[in-house]
PDB file of N, CA and C in Angstrom:
ATOM      1  N   LEU A   1      85.259 101.010  88.440  1.00 84.00           N
ATOM      2  CA  LEU A   1      86.525 101.277  88.763  1.00 84.00           C
ATOM      3  C   LEU A   1      87.189 102.246  87.815  1.00 84.00           C
ATOM      4  N   ARG A   2      87.014 102.147  86.506  1.00 84.00           N
ATOM      5  CA  ARG A   2      87.606 103.118  85.529  1.00 84.00           C
ATOM      6  C   ARG A   2      87.001 104.421  85.968  1.00 84.00           C
ATOM      7  N   LYS A   3      85.849 104.599  86.216  1.00 88.00           N
ATOM      8  CA  LYS A   3      85.240 105.915  86.584  1.00 88.00           C
ATOM      9  C   LYS A   3      85.869 106.509  87.731  1.00 88.00           C
ATOM     10  N   ALA A   4      86.062 105.739  88.755  1.00 88.00           N
ATOM     11  CA  ALA A   4      86.758 106.214  90.088  1.00 88.00           C
ATOM     12  C   ALA A   4      88.170 106.600  89.830  1.00 88.00           C
ATOM     13  N   LEU A   5      88.763 106.053  88.937  1.00 90.00           N
ATOM     14  CA  LEU A   5      90.173 106.341  88.740  1.00 90.00           C
ATOM     15  C   LEU A   5      90.423 107.280  87.612  1.00 90.00           C
ATOM     16  N   LYS A   6      89.378 107.943  87.202  1.00 90.00           N
ATOM     17  CA  LYS A   6      89.530 108.843  85.983  1.00 90.00           C
ATOM     18  C   LYS A   6      90.490 109.932  86.042  1.00 90.00           C
ATOM     19  N   ASN A   7      90.695 110.535  87.249  1.00 91.00           N
ATOM     20  CA  ASN A   7      91.734 111.660  87.381  1.00 91.00           C
ATOM     21  C   ASN A   7      92.934 111.296  88.084  1.00 91.00           C
ATOM     22  N   ILE A   8      93.343 109.887  88.088  1.00 92.00           N
ATOM     23  CA  ILE A   8      94.419 109.436  88.907  1.00 92.00           C
ATOM     24  C   ILE A   8      95.539 109.152  87.808  1.00 92.00           C
ATOM     25  N   GLU A   9      96.701 109.434  88.138  1.00 94.00           N
ATOM     26  CA  GLU A   9      97.932 109.282  87.301  1.00 94.00           C
ATOM     27  C   GLU A   9      98.082 107.822  86.936  1.00 94.00           C
ATOM     28  N   GLU A  10      98.592 107.551  85.691  1.00 93.00           N
ATOM     29  CA  GLU A  10      98.665 106.233  85.142  1.00 93.00           C
ATOM     30  C   GLU A  10      99.317 105.112  86.131  1.00 93.00           C
ATOM     31  N   PRO A  11     100.511 105.333  86.710  1.00 91.00           N
ATOM     32  CA  PRO A  11     101.049 104.312  87.555  1.00 91.00           C
ATOM     33  C   PRO A  11     100.240 104.004  88.757  1.00 91.00           C
ATOM     34  N   ASP A  12      99.498 105.025  89.236  1.00 91.00           N
ATOM     35  CA  ASP A  12      98.592 104.696  90.413  1.00 91.00           C
ATOM     36  C   ASP A  12      97.325 103.983  89.893  1.00 91.00           C
ATOM     37  N   LYS A  13      96.938 104.135  88.733  1.00 93.00           N
ATOM     38  CA  LYS A  13      95.794 103.499  88.099  1.00 93.00           C
ATOM     39  C   LYS A  13      96.063 102.037  88.066  1.00 93.00           C
ATOM     40  N   ILE A  14      97.388 101.864  87.576  1.00 92.00           N
ATOM     41  CA  ILE A  14      97.735 100.517  87.261  1.00 92.00           C
ATOM     42  C   ILE A  14      97.874  99.694  88.686  1.00 92.00           C
ATOM     43  N   PHE A  15      98.335 100.337  89.630  1.00 92.00           N
ATOM     44  CA  PHE A  15      98.544  99.797  91.018  1.00 92.00           C
ATOM     45  C   PHE A  15      97.153  99.492  91.607  1.00 92.00           C
ATOM     46  N   VAL A  16      96.375 100.570  91.648  1.00 93.00           N
ATOM     47  CA  VAL A  16      95.025 100.275  92.251  1.00 93.00           C
ATOM     48  C   VAL A  16      94.192  99.143  91.458  1.00 93.00           C
ATOM     49  N   THR A  17      94.220  99.204  90.115  1.00 94.00           N
ATOM     50  CA  THR A  17      93.388  98.165  89.407  1.00 94.00           C
ATOM     51  C   THR A  17      94.016  96.674  89.669  1.00 94.00           C
ATOM     52  N   SER A  18      95.385  96.618  89.796  1.00 94.00           N
ATOM     53  CA  SER A  18      95.966  95.289  90.094  1.00 94.00           C
ATOM     54  C   SER A  18      95.602  94.880  91.551  1.00 94.00           C
ATOM     55  N   LEU A  19      95.500  95.794  92.503  1.00 95.00           N
ATOM     56  CA  LEU A  19      95.207  95.467  93.862  1.00 95.00           C
ATOM     57  C   LEU A  19      93.614  95.162  94.013  1.00 95.00           C
ATOM     58  N   VAL A  20      92.817  95.886  93.207  1.00 95.00           N
ATOM     59  CA  VAL A  20      91.344  95.543  93.570  1.00 95.00           C
ATOM     60  C   VAL A  20      91.102  94.078  92.727  1.00 95.00           C
ATOM     61  N   TYR A  21      91.612  94.060  91.627  1.00 96.00           N
ATOM     62  CA  TYR A  21      91.265  92.714  90.891  1.00 96.00           C
ATOM     63  C   TYR A  21      92.110  91.585  91.457  1.00 96.00           C
ATOM     64  N   GLY A  22      93.219  91.732  92.193  1.00 96.00           N
ATOM     65  CA  GLY A  22      94.014  90.685  92.809  1.00 96.00           C
ATOM     66  C   GLY A  22      93.314  90.490  94.232  1.00 96.00           C
ATOM     67  N   THR A  23      92.566  91.382  94.855  1.00 97.00           N
ATOM     68  CA  THR A  23      91.892  91.079  96.033  1.00 97.00           C
ATOM     69  C   THR A  23      90.738  90.233  95.603  1.00 97.00           C
ATOM     70  N   MET A  24      90.016  90.543  94.701  1.00 96.00           N
ATOM     71  CA  MET A  24      88.938  89.825  94.140  1.00 96.00           C
ATOM     72  C   MET A  24      89.258  88.345  93.806  1.00 96.00           C
ATOM     73  N   GLN A  25      90.350  88.208  93.147  1.00 97.00           N
ATOM     74  CA  GLN A  25      90.828  87.039  92.709  1.00 97.00           C
ATOM     75  C   GLN A  25      91.286  85.930  93.888  1.00 97.00           C
ATOM     76  N   HIS A  26      91.977  86.548  94.898  1.00 97.00           N
ATOM     77  CA  HIS A  26      92.544  85.905  95.873  1.00 97.00           C
ATOM     78  C   HIS A  26      91.817  86.047  97.300  1.00 97.00           C
ATOM     79  N   GLN A  27      90.625  86.605  97.234  1.00 95.00           N
ATOM     80  CA  GLN A  27      89.984  86.825  98.556  1.00 95.00           C
ATOM     81  C   GLN A  27      89.810  85.672  99.506  1.00 95.00           C
ATOM     82  N   LEU A  28      89.367  84.500  98.893  1.00 95.00           N
ATOM     83  CA  LEU A  28      89.251  83.258  99.737  1.00 95.00           C
ATOM     84  C   LEU A  28      90.506  82.759 100.318  1.00 95.00           C
ATOM     85  N   SER A  29      91.716  82.821  99.740  1.00 96.00           N
ATOM     86  CA  SER A  29      92.923  82.306 100.133  1.00 96.00           C
ATOM     87  C   SER A  29      93.521  83.284 101.248  1.00 96.00           C
ATOM     88  N   VAL A  30      93.436  84.652 100.933  1.00 95.00           N
ATOM     89  CA  VAL A  30      94.053  85.558 101.814  1.00 95.00           C
ATOM     90  C   VAL A  30      93.167  85.701 103.050  1.00 95.00           C
ATOM     91  N   ARG A  31      91.944  85.553 102.924  1.00 96.00           N
ATOM     92  CA  ARG A  31      91.098  85.620 104.138  1.00 96.00           C
ATOM     93  C   ARG A  31      91.319  84.415 105.110  1.00 96.00           C
ATOM     94  N   TYR A  32      91.609  83.251 104.481  1.00 94.00           N
ATOM     95  CA  TYR A  32      91.947  82.032 105.205  1.00 94.00           C
ATOM     96  C   TYR A  32      93.371  82.223 106.067  1.00 94.00           C
ATOM     97  N   GLN A  33      94.236  83.240 105.421  1.00 92.00           N
ATOM     98  CA  GLN A  33      95.591  83.158 105.994  1.00 92.00           C
ATOM     99  C   GLN A  33      95.426  84.025 107.359  1.00 92.00           C
ATOM    100  N   TRP A  34      94.414  85.034 107.541  1.00 93.00           N
ATOM    101  CA  TRP A  34      94.352  85.917 108.522  1.00 93.00           C
ATOM    102  C   TRP A  34      93.172  85.668 109.489  1.00 93.00           C
ATOM    103  N   GLU A  35      92.143  85.151 108.946  1.00 92.00           N
ATOM    104  CA  GLU A  35      90.888  85.047 109.661  1.00 92.00           C
ATOM    105  C   GLU A  35      91.017  84.237 110.992  1.00 92.00           C
ATOM    106  N   TYR A  36      91.712  83.020 110.960  1.00 89.00           N
ATOM    107  CA  TYR A  36      91.786  82.190 112.319  1.00 89.00           C
ATOM    108  C   TYR A  36      92.630  82.951 113.341  1.00 89.00           C
ATOM    109  N   LEU A  37      93.304  84.034 112.964  1.00 89.00           N
ATOM    110  CA  LEU A  37      94.076  84.771 114.114  1.00 89.00           C
ATOM    111  C   LEU A  37      93.318  85.644 114.963  1.00 89.00           C
ATOM    112  N   THR A  38      91.975  85.897 114.461  1.00 87.00           N
ATOM    113  CA  THR A  38      91.047  86.886 115.268  1.00 87.00           C
ATOM    114  C   THR A  38      90.222  86.146 116.157  1.00 87.00           C
ATOM    115  N   GLU A  39      90.009  86.744 117.282  1.00 84.00           N
ATOM    116  CA  GLU A  39      88.995  86.077 118.204  1.00 84.00           C
ATOM    117  C   GLU A  39      87.572  86.367 118.003  1.00 84.00           C
ATOM    118  N   LYS A  40      87.329  87.615 117.325  1.00 84.00           N
ATOM    119  CA  LYS A  40      85.831  88.031 117.095  1.00 84.00           C
ATOM    120  C   LYS A  40      85.855  88.372 115.638  1.00 84.00           C
ATOM    121  N   ARG A  41      84.617  88.339 115.181  1.00 87.00           N
ATOM    122  CA  ARG A  41      84.348  88.852 113.735  1.00 87.00           C
ATOM    123  C   ARG A  41      84.658  90.298 113.664  1.00 87.00           C
ATOM    124  N   LEU A  42      85.478  90.773 112.574  1.00 88.00           N
ATOM    125  CA  LEU A  42      85.824  92.094 112.449  1.00 88.00           C
ATOM    126  C   LEU A  42      84.777  92.871 111.664  1.00 88.00           C
ATOM    127  N   PRO A  43      84.720  93.982 111.615  1.00 88.00           N
ATOM    128  CA  PRO A  43      83.916  94.838 110.639  1.00 88.00           C
ATOM    129  C   PRO A  43      84.334  94.462 109.273  1.00 88.00           C
ATOM    130  N   GLU A  44      83.405  94.511 108.405  1.00 92.00           N
ATOM    131  CA  GLU A  44      83.700  94.254 106.998  1.00 92.00           C
ATOM    132  C   GLU A  44      84.723  95.099 106.350  1.00 92.00           C
ATOM    133  N   ASP A  45      84.689  96.279 106.573  1.00 91.00           N
ATOM    134  CA  ASP A  45      85.572  97.229 106.052  1.00 91.00           C
ATOM    135  C   ASP A  45      87.091  96.857 106.577  1.00 91.00           C
ATOM    136  N   ILE A  46      87.202  96.424 107.773  1.00 90.00           N
ATOM    137  CA  ILE A  46      88.599  96.167 108.233  1.00 90.00           C
ATOM    138  C   ILE A  46      88.909  94.765 107.642  1.00 90.00           C
ATOM    139  N   SER A  47      88.041  93.902 107.415  1.00 93.00           N
ATOM    140  CA  SER A  47      88.259  92.550 106.899  1.00 93.00           C
ATOM    141  C   SER A  47      88.719  92.744 105.389  1.00 93.00           C
ATOM    142  N   ILE A  48      88.038  93.667 104.689  1.00 94.00           N
ATOM    143  CA  ILE A  48      88.469  94.032 103.242  1.00 94.00           C
ATOM    144  C   ILE A  48      89.966  94.614 103.279  1.00 94.00           C
ATOM    145  N   LEU A  49      90.242  95.437 104.220  1.00 94.00           N
ATOM    146  CA  LEU A  49      91.434  96.093 104.307  1.00 94.00           C
ATOM    147  C   LEU A  49      92.590  95.077 104.579  1.00 94.00           C
ATOM    148  N   LEU A  50      92.247  94.107 105.496  1.00 94.00           N
ATOM    149  CA  LEU A  50      93.269  92.997 105.661  1.00 94.00           C
ATOM    150  C   LEU A  50      93.446  92.070 104.433  1.00 94.00           C
ATOM    151  N   ASP A  51      92.320  91.974 103.762  1.00 97.00           N
ATOM    152  CA  ASP A  51      92.364  91.118 102.486  1.00 97.00           C
ATOM    153  C   ASP A  51      93.391  91.885 101.605  1.00 97.00           C
ATOM    154  N   MET A  52      93.173  93.098 101.320  1.00 96.00           N
ATOM    155  CA  MET A  52      93.952  93.820 100.417  1.00 96.00           C
ATOM    156  C   MET A  52      95.460  93.796 100.893  1.00 96.00           C
ATOM    157  N   SER A  53      95.593  93.985 102.251  1.00 94.00           N
ATOM    158  CA  SER A  53      96.995  94.073 102.658  1.00 94.00           C
ATOM    159  C   SER A  53      97.816  92.734 102.543  1.00 94.00           C
ATOM    160  N   PHE A  54      97.086  91.582 102.576  1.00 94.00           N
ATOM    161  CA  PHE A  54      97.551  90.275 102.332  1.00 94.00           C
ATOM    162  C   PHE A  54      97.927  90.039 100.968  1.00 94.00           C
ATOM    163  N   VAL A  55      96.915  90.546 100.033  1.00 96.00           N
ATOM    164  CA  VAL A  55      97.270  90.571  98.581  1.00 96.00           C
ATOM    165  C   VAL A  55      98.560  91.162  98.235  1.00 96.00           C
ATOM    166  N   GLN A  56      98.803  92.510  98.951  1.00 94.00           N
ATOM    167  CA  GLN A  56      99.948  93.145  98.586  1.00 94.00           C
ATOM    168  C   GLN A  56     101.228  92.508  99.062  1.00 94.00           C
ATOM    169  N   LEU A  57     101.078  91.778 100.320  1.00 93.00           N
ATOM    170  CA  LEU A  57     102.140  91.196 100.781  1.00 93.00           C
ATOM    171  C   LEU A  57     102.430  89.892 100.133  1.00 93.00           C
ATOM    172  N   TYR A  58     101.566  89.036  99.746  1.00 92.00           N
ATOM    173  CA  TYR A  58     101.821  87.838  99.094  1.00 92.00           C
ATOM    174  C   TYR A  58     101.762  87.780  97.618  1.00 92.00           C
ATOM    175  N   HIS A  59     101.166  88.765  96.892  1.00 93.00           N
ATOM    176  CA  HIS A  59     100.856  88.532  95.650  1.00 93.00           C
ATOM    177  C   HIS A  59     101.440  89.793  94.694  1.00 93.00           C
ATOM    178  N   MET A  60     101.979  90.929  95.389  1.00 91.00           N
ATOM    179  CA  MET A  60     102.543  92.031  94.608  1.00 91.00           C
ATOM    180  C   MET A  60     103.750  92.253  95.353  1.00 91.00           C
ATOM    181  N   ASP A  61     104.554  92.955  94.573  1.00 83.00           N
ATOM    182  CA  ASP A  61     105.964  93.232  95.179  1.00 83.00           C
ATOM    183  C   ASP A  61     106.527  94.673  95.156  1.00 83.00           C
ATOM    184  N   LYS A  62     105.469  95.561  94.977  1.00 78.00           N
ATOM    185  CA  LYS A  62     105.915  96.961  94.800  1.00 78.00           C
ATOM    186  C   LYS A  62     106.038  97.715  96.139  1.00 78.00           C
ATOM    187  N   ILE A  63     105.539  97.233  97.217  1.00 86.00           N
ATOM    188  CA  ILE A  63     105.477  98.027  98.505  1.00 86.00           C
ATOM    189  C   ILE A  63     106.212  97.210  99.534  1.00 86.00           C
ATOM    190  N   PRO A  64     107.157  97.894 100.195  1.00 92.00           N
ATOM    191  CA  PRO A  64     107.902  97.112 101.288  1.00 92.00           C
ATOM    192  C   PRO A  64     106.935  96.879 102.398  1.00 92.00           C
ATOM    193  N   GLU A  65     107.167  95.685 103.051  1.00 92.00           N
ATOM    194  CA  GLU A  65     106.398  95.168 104.210  1.00 92.00           C
ATOM    195  C   GLU A  65     105.985  96.214 105.200  1.00 92.00           C
ATOM    196  N   PHE A  66     107.112  96.949 105.662  1.00 92.00           N
ATOM    197  CA  PHE A  66     106.886  98.018 106.729  1.00 92.00           C
ATOM    198  C   PHE A  66     105.985  99.144 106.411  1.00 92.00           C
ATOM    199  N   ALA A  67     106.037  99.430 105.091  1.00 92.00           N
ATOM    200  CA  ALA A  67     105.039 100.565 104.534  1.00 92.00           C
ATOM    201  C   ALA A  67     103.756  99.921 104.481  1.00 92.00           C
ATOM    202  N   LEU A  68     103.484  98.813 104.006  1.00 91.00           N
ATOM    203  CA  LEU A  68     102.274  98.102 103.917  1.00 91.00           C
ATOM    204  C   LEU A  68     101.617  98.129 105.368  1.00 91.00           C
ATOM    205  N   VAL A  69     102.259  97.672 106.288  1.00 90.00           N
ATOM    206  CA  VAL A  69     101.664  97.568 107.609  1.00 90.00           C
ATOM    207  C   VAL A  69     101.306  98.966 108.041  1.00 90.00           C
ATOM    208  N   ASN A  70     102.290  99.887 108.101  1.00 91.00           N
ATOM    209  CA  ASN A  70     102.021 101.155 108.562  1.00 91.00           C
ATOM    210  C   ASN A  70     100.855 101.889 107.885  1.00 91.00           C
ATOM    211  N   GLU A  71     100.643 101.587 106.459  1.00 91.00           N
ATOM    212  CA  GLU A  71      99.434 102.258 105.736  1.00 91.00           C
ATOM    213  C   GLU A  71      98.212 101.609 106.324  1.00 91.00           C
ATOM    214  N   ALA A  72      98.097 100.265 106.371  1.00 90.00           N
ATOM    215  CA  ALA A  72      96.889  99.490 106.731  1.00 90.00           C
ATOM    216  C   ALA A  72      96.643  99.971 108.209  1.00 90.00           C
ATOM    217  N   VAL A  73      97.471 100.082 109.051  1.00 87.00           N
ATOM    218  CA  VAL A  73      97.090 100.677 110.553  1.00 87.00           C
ATOM    219  C   VAL A  73      96.470 102.034 110.428  1.00 87.00           C
ATOM    220  N   ASP A  74      97.096 102.870 109.687  1.00 89.00           N
ATOM    221  CA  ASP A  74      96.659 104.236 109.455  1.00 89.00           C
ATOM    222  C   ASP A  74      95.312 104.241 108.851  1.00 89.00           C
ATOM    223  N   ILE A  75      95.098 103.494 107.919  1.00 90.00           N
ATOM    224  CA  ILE A  75      93.716 103.368 107.311  1.00 90.00           C
ATOM    225  C   ILE A  75      92.694 102.804 108.208  1.00 90.00           C
ATOM    226  N   ALA A  76      92.997 101.835 109.005  1.00 87.00           N
ATOM    227  CA  ALA A  76      92.134 101.118 109.999  1.00 87.00           C
ATOM    228  C   ALA A  76      91.771 102.139 111.118  1.00 87.00           C
ATOM    229  N   SER A  77      92.858 103.028 111.456  1.00 85.00           N
ATOM    230  CA  SER A  77      92.484 103.953 112.495  1.00 85.00           C
ATOM    231  C   SER A  77      91.586 105.014 111.961  1.00 85.00           C
ATOM    232  N   LYS A  78      91.615 105.381 110.816  1.00 87.00           N
ATOM    233  CA  LYS A  78      90.648 106.365 110.148  1.00 87.00           C
ATOM    234  C   LYS A  78      89.471 105.765 109.951  1.00 87.00           C
ATOM    235  N   LEU A  79      89.148 104.484 109.664  1.00 85.00           N
ATOM    236  CA  LEU A  79      87.959 103.978 109.485  1.00 85.00           C
ATOM    237  C   LEU A  79      87.127 103.665 110.725  1.00 85.00           C
ATOM    238  N   HIS A  80      87.983 103.408 111.790  1.00 76.00           N
ATOM    239  CA  HIS A  80      87.293 103.138 113.119  1.00 76.00           C
ATOM    240  C   HIS A  80      88.153 103.911 114.184  1.00 76.00           C
ATOM    241  N   HIS A  81      87.385 104.633 114.848  1.00 60.00           N
ATOM    242  CA  HIS A  81      87.989 105.421 115.957  1.00 60.00           C
ATOM    243  C   HIS A  81      87.960 104.799 117.311  1.00 60.00           C
ATOM    244  N   HIS A  82      87.902 103.368 117.187  1.00 58.00           N
ATOM    245  CA  HIS A  82      88.006 102.485 118.397  1.00 58.00           C
ATOM    246  C   HIS A  82      89.332 101.736 118.420  1.00 58.00           C
ATOM    247  N   PRO A  83      90.342 102.065 119.108  1.00 57.00           N
ATOM    248  CA  PRO A  83      91.571 101.280 118.986  1.00 57.00           C
ATOM    249  C   PRO A  83      91.464  99.822 119.269  1.00 57.00           C
ATOM    250  N   GLU A  84      90.445  99.381 120.047  1.00 58.00           N
ATOM    251  CA  GLU A  84      90.366  97.949 120.454  1.00 58.00           C
ATOM    252  C   GLU A  84      90.039  97.057 119.179  1.00 58.00           C
ATOM    253  N   ILE A  85      89.581  97.682 118.082  1.00 55.00           N
ATOM    254  CA  ILE A  85      89.481  96.954 116.956  1.00 55.00           C
ATOM    255  C   ILE A  85      90.708  96.468 116.494  1.00 55.00           C
ATOM    256  N   LEU A  86      91.773  97.182 116.596  1.00 54.00           N
ATOM    257  CA  LEU A  86      93.077  96.841 116.065  1.00 54.00           C
ATOM    258  C   LEU A  86      93.801  95.881 117.036  1.00 54.00           C
ATOM    259  N   ASP A  87      93.234  95.586 118.153  1.00 55.00           N
ATOM    260  CA  ASP A  87      94.030  94.761 119.165  1.00 55.00           C
ATOM    261  C   ASP A  87      93.732  93.344 118.791  1.00 55.00           C
ATOM    262  N   GLY A  88      92.700  92.941 118.029  1.00 48.00           N
ATOM    263  CA  GLY A  88      92.439  91.604 117.546  1.00 48.00           C
ATOM    264  C   GLY A  88      91.925  90.767 118.513  1.00 48.00           C
TER     265      GLY A  88
END
């Protein structure tokens, strides 16, 4: 993680580090919060994106909810060019 964040500004390093370690720490509890809402198994990258989004929503307070949701949808759209994946 340190190597990947080498050329990133300090406030962004702190945020990303908190998000990554927070996602690792709370992965089971946040996955439990959203997983029952899906009818089918999601691709792993989308699952991790949801985990990270839920960590931001419930365990961090720096990003407004509307911005968090908007960014998650934008990232999911870039990861998968199949909109039906977002229909749940």
